[in-house]
mmCIF file of C-alpha atoms in Angstrom:
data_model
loop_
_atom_site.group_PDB
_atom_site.id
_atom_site.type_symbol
_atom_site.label_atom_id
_atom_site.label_comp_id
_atom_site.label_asym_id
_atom_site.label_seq_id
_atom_site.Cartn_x
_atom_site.Cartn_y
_atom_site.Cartn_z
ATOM 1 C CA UNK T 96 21.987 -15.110 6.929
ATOM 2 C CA UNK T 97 23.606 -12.670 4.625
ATOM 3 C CA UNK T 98 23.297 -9.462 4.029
ATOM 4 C CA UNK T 99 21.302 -9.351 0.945
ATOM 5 C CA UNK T 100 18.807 -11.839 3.052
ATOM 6 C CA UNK T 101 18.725 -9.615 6.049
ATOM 7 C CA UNK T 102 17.841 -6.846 3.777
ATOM 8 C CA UNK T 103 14.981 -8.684 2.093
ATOM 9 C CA UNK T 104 13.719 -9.666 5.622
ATOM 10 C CA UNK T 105 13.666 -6.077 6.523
ATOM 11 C CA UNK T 106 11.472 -5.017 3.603
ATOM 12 C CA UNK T 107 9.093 -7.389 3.961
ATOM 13 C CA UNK T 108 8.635 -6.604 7.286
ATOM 14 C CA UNK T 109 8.544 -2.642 6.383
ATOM 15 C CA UNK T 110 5.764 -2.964 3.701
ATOM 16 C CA UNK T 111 4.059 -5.438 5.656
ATOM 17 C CA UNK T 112 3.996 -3.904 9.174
ATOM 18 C CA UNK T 113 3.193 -0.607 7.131
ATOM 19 C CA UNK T 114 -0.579 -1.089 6.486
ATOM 20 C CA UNK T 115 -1.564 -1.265 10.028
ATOM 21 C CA UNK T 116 -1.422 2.429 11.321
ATOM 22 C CA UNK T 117 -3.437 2.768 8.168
ATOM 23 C CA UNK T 118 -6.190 -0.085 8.942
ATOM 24 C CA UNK T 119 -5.904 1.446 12.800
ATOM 25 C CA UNK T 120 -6.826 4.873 11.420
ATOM 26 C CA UNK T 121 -9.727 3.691 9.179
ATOM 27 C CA UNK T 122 -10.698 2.299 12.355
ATOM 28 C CA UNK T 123 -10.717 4.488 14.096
ATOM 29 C CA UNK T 124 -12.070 7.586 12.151
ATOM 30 C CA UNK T 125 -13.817 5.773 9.305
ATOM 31 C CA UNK T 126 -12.343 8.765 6.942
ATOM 32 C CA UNK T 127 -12.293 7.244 3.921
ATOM 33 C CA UNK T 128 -12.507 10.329 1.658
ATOM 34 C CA UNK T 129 -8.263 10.061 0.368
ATOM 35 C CA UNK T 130 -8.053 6.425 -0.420
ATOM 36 C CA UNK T 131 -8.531 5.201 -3.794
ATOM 37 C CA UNK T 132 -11.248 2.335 -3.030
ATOM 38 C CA UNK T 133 -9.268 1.025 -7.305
ATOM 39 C CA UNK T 134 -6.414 1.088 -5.627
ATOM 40 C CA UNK T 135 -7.272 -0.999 -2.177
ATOM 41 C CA UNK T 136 -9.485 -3.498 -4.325
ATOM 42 C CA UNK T 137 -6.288 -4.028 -6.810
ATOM 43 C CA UNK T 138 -3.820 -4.274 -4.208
ATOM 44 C CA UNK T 139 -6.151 -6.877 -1.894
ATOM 45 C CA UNK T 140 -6.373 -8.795 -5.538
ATOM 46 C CA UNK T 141 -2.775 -8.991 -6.032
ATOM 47 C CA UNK T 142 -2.149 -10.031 -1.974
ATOM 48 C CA UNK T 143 -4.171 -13.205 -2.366
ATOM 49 C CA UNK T 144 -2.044 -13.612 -5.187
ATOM 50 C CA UNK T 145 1.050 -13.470 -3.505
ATOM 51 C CA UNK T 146 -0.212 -15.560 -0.999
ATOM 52 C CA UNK T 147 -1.132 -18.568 -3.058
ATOM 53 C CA UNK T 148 2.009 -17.444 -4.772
ATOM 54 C CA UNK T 149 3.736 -18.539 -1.956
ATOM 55 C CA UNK T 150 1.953 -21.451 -0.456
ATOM 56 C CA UNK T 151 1.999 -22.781 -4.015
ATOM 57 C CA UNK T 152 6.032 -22.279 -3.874
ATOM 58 C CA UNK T 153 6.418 -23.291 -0.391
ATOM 59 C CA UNK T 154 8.139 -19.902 0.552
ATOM 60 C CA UNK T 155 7.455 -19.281 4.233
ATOM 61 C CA UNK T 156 8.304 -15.922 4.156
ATOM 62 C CA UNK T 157 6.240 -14.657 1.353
ATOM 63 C CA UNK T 158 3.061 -16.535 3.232
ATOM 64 C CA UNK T 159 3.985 -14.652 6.199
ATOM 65 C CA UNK T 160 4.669 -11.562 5.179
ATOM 66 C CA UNK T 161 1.103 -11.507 2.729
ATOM 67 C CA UNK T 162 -0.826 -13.702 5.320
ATOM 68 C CA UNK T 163 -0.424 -10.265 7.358
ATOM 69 C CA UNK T 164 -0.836 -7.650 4.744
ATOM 70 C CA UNK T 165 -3.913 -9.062 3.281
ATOM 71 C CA UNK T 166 -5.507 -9.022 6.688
ATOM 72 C CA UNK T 167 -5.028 -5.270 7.209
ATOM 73 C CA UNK T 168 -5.587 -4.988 3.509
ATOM 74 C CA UNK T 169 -9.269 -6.793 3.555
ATOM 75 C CA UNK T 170 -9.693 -4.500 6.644
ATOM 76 C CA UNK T 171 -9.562 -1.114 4.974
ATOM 77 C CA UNK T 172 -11.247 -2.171 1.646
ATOM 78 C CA UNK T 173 -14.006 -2.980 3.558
ATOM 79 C CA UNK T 174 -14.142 0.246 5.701
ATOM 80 C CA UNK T 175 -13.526 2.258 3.047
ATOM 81 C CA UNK T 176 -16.418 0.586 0.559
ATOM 82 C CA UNK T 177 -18.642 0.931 3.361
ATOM 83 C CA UNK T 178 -17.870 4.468 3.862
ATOM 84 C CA UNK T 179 -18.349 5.025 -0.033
ATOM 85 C CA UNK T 180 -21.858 3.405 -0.071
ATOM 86 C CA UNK T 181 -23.148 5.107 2.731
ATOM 87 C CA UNK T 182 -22.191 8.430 0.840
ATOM 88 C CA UNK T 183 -23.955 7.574 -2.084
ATOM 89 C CA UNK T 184 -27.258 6.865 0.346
ATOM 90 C CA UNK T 185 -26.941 10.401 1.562
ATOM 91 C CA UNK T 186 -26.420 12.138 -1.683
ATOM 92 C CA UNK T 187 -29.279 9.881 -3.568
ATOM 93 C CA UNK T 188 -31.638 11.284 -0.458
ATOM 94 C CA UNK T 189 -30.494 14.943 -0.704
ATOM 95 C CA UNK D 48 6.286 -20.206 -18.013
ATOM 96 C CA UNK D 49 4.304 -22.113 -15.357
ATOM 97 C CA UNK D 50 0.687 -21.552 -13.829
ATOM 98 C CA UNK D 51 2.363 -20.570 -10.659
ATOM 99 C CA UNK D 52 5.518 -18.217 -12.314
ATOM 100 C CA UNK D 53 2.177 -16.137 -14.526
ATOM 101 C CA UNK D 54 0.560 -15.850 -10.753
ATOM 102 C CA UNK D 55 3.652 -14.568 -9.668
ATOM 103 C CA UNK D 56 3.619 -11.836 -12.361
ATOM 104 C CA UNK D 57 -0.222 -10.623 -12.097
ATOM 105 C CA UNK D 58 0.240 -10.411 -7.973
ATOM 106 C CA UNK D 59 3.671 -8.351 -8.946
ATOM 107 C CA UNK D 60 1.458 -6.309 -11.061
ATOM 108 C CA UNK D 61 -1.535 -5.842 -9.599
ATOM 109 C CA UNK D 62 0.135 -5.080 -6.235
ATOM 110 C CA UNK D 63 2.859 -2.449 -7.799
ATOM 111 C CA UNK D 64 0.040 -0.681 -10.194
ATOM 112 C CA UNK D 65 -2.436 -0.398 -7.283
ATOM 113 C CA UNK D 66 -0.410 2.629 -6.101
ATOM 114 C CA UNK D 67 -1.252 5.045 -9.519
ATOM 115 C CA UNK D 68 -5.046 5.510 -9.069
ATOM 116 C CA UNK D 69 -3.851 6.493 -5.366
ATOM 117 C CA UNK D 70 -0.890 8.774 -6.538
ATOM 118 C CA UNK D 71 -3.571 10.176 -9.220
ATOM 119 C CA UNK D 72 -6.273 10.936 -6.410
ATOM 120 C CA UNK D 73 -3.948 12.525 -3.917
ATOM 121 C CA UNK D 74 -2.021 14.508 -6.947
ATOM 122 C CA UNK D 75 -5.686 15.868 -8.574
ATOM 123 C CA UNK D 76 -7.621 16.277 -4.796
ATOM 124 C CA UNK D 77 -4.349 16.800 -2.398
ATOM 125 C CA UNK D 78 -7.345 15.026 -0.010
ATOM 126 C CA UNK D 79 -4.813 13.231 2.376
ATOM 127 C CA UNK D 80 -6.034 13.451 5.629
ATOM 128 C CA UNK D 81 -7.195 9.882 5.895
ATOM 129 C CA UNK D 82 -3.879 8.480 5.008
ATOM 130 C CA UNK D 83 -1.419 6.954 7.292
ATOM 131 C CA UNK D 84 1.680 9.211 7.781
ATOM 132 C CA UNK D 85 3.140 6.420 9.638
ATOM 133 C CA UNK D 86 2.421 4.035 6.871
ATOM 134 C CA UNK D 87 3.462 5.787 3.760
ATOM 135 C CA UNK D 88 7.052 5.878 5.485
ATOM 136 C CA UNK D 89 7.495 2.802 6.544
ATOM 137 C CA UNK D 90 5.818 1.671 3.269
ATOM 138 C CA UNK D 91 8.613 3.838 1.118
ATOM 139 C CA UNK D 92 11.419 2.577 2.893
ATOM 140 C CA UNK D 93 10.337 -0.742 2.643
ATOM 141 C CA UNK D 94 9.745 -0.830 -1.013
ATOM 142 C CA UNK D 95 13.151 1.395 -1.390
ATOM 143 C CA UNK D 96 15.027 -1.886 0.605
ATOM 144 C CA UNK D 97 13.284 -4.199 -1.938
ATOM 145 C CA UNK D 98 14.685 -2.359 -4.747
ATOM 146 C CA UNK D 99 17.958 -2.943 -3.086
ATOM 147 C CA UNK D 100 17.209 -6.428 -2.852
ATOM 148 C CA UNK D 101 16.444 -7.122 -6.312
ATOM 149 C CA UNK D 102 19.339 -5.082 -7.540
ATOM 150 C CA UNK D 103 21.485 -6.923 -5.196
ATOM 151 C CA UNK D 104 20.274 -10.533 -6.442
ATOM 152 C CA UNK D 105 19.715 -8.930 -9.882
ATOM 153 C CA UNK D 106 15.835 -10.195 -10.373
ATOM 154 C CA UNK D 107 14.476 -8.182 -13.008
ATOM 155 C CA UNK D 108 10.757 -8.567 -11.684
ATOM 156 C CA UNK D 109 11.506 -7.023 -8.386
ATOM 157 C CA UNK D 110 13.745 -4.282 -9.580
ATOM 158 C CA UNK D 111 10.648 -3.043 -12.207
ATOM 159 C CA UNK D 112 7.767 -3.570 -9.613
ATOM 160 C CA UNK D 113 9.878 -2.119 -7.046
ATOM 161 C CA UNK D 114 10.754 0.670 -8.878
ATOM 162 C CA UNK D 115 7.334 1.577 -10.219
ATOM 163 C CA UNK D 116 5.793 0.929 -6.454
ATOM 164 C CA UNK D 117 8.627 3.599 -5.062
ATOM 165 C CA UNK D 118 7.850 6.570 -7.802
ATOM 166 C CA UNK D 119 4.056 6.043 -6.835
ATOM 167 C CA UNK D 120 4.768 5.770 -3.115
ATOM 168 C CA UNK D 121 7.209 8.700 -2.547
ATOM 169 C CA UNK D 122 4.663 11.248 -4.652
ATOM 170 C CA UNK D 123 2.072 10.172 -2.066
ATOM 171 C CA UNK D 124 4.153 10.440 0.876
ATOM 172 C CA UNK D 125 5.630 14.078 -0.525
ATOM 173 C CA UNK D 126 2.196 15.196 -0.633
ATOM 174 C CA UNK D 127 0.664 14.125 2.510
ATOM 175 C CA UNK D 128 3.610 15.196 4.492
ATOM 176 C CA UNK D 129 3.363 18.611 2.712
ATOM 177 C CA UNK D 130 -0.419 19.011 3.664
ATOM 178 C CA UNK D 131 0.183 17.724 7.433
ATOM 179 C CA UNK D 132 2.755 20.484 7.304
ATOM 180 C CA UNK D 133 0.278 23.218 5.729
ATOM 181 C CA UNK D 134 -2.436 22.034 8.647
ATOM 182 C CA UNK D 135 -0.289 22.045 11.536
ATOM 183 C CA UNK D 136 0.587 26.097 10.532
ATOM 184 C CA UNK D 137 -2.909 26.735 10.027
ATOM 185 C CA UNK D 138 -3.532 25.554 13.555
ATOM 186 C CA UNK D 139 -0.799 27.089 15.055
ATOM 187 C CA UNK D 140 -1.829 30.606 13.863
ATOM 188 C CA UNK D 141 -5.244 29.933 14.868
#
């Protein structure tokens, strides 16, 4: 492996591994209030994309790497949609 | 260009312009507290070792997502880190 590989490796790891201390603190608190629900719906968009980017190209890493991000990814759109509809309940009632 | 190279493109796109309407809401609200710490610097660094990477192998898509993803991703990490730093002095002093 070279060094220009080794350094790729490491950055995929690094933005991959990166979104799970945020899903584990959606989680865990459910606060939602600071994330941009545009920007976790674009960024889960463009992760499937990446995904059948890769499978499409064969490249292992990239399927890897995305497989795992999406799943985190998925994880806090989720949370964080639910959070936003359940805010909109409470303020429709009050 | 093929199906799978204009895939390529939107997931580079969609996944480096998710990080604005985040950058905007954090910028505009300075709401951070339900944002990973932890995952805006490993995040960073990660994105700042892609931009390596594509200099390095000179791809032009990489360096231009890269570079967009790191200006949103360091304003984002600046700010939280600032208001983790203006909480933990508030509850010092109280």
């Amino acid at each position: 492996m070279t060094t220009i590989d080794f350094i790729g490796y490491c950055a995929a790891f690094l933005t991959s591994a990166s979104f799970l201390p945020q899903a584990l603190l959606v989680i865990r608190t459910r606060q939602t209030e600071g994330l941009s629900l545009l920007m976790y719906t674009l960024f889960t968009l463009g992760v499937a994309l990446w995904l059948i980017y890769g499978l499409a190209t064969r490249d292992a890493p990239i399927v890897i790497a995305n497989g795992l991000t999406l799943t985190f990814a998925i994880i806090i759109l989720l949370i964080t949609a639910q959070e936003r509809l359940k805010q909109r309940r409470v303020s429709t009632k009050s």
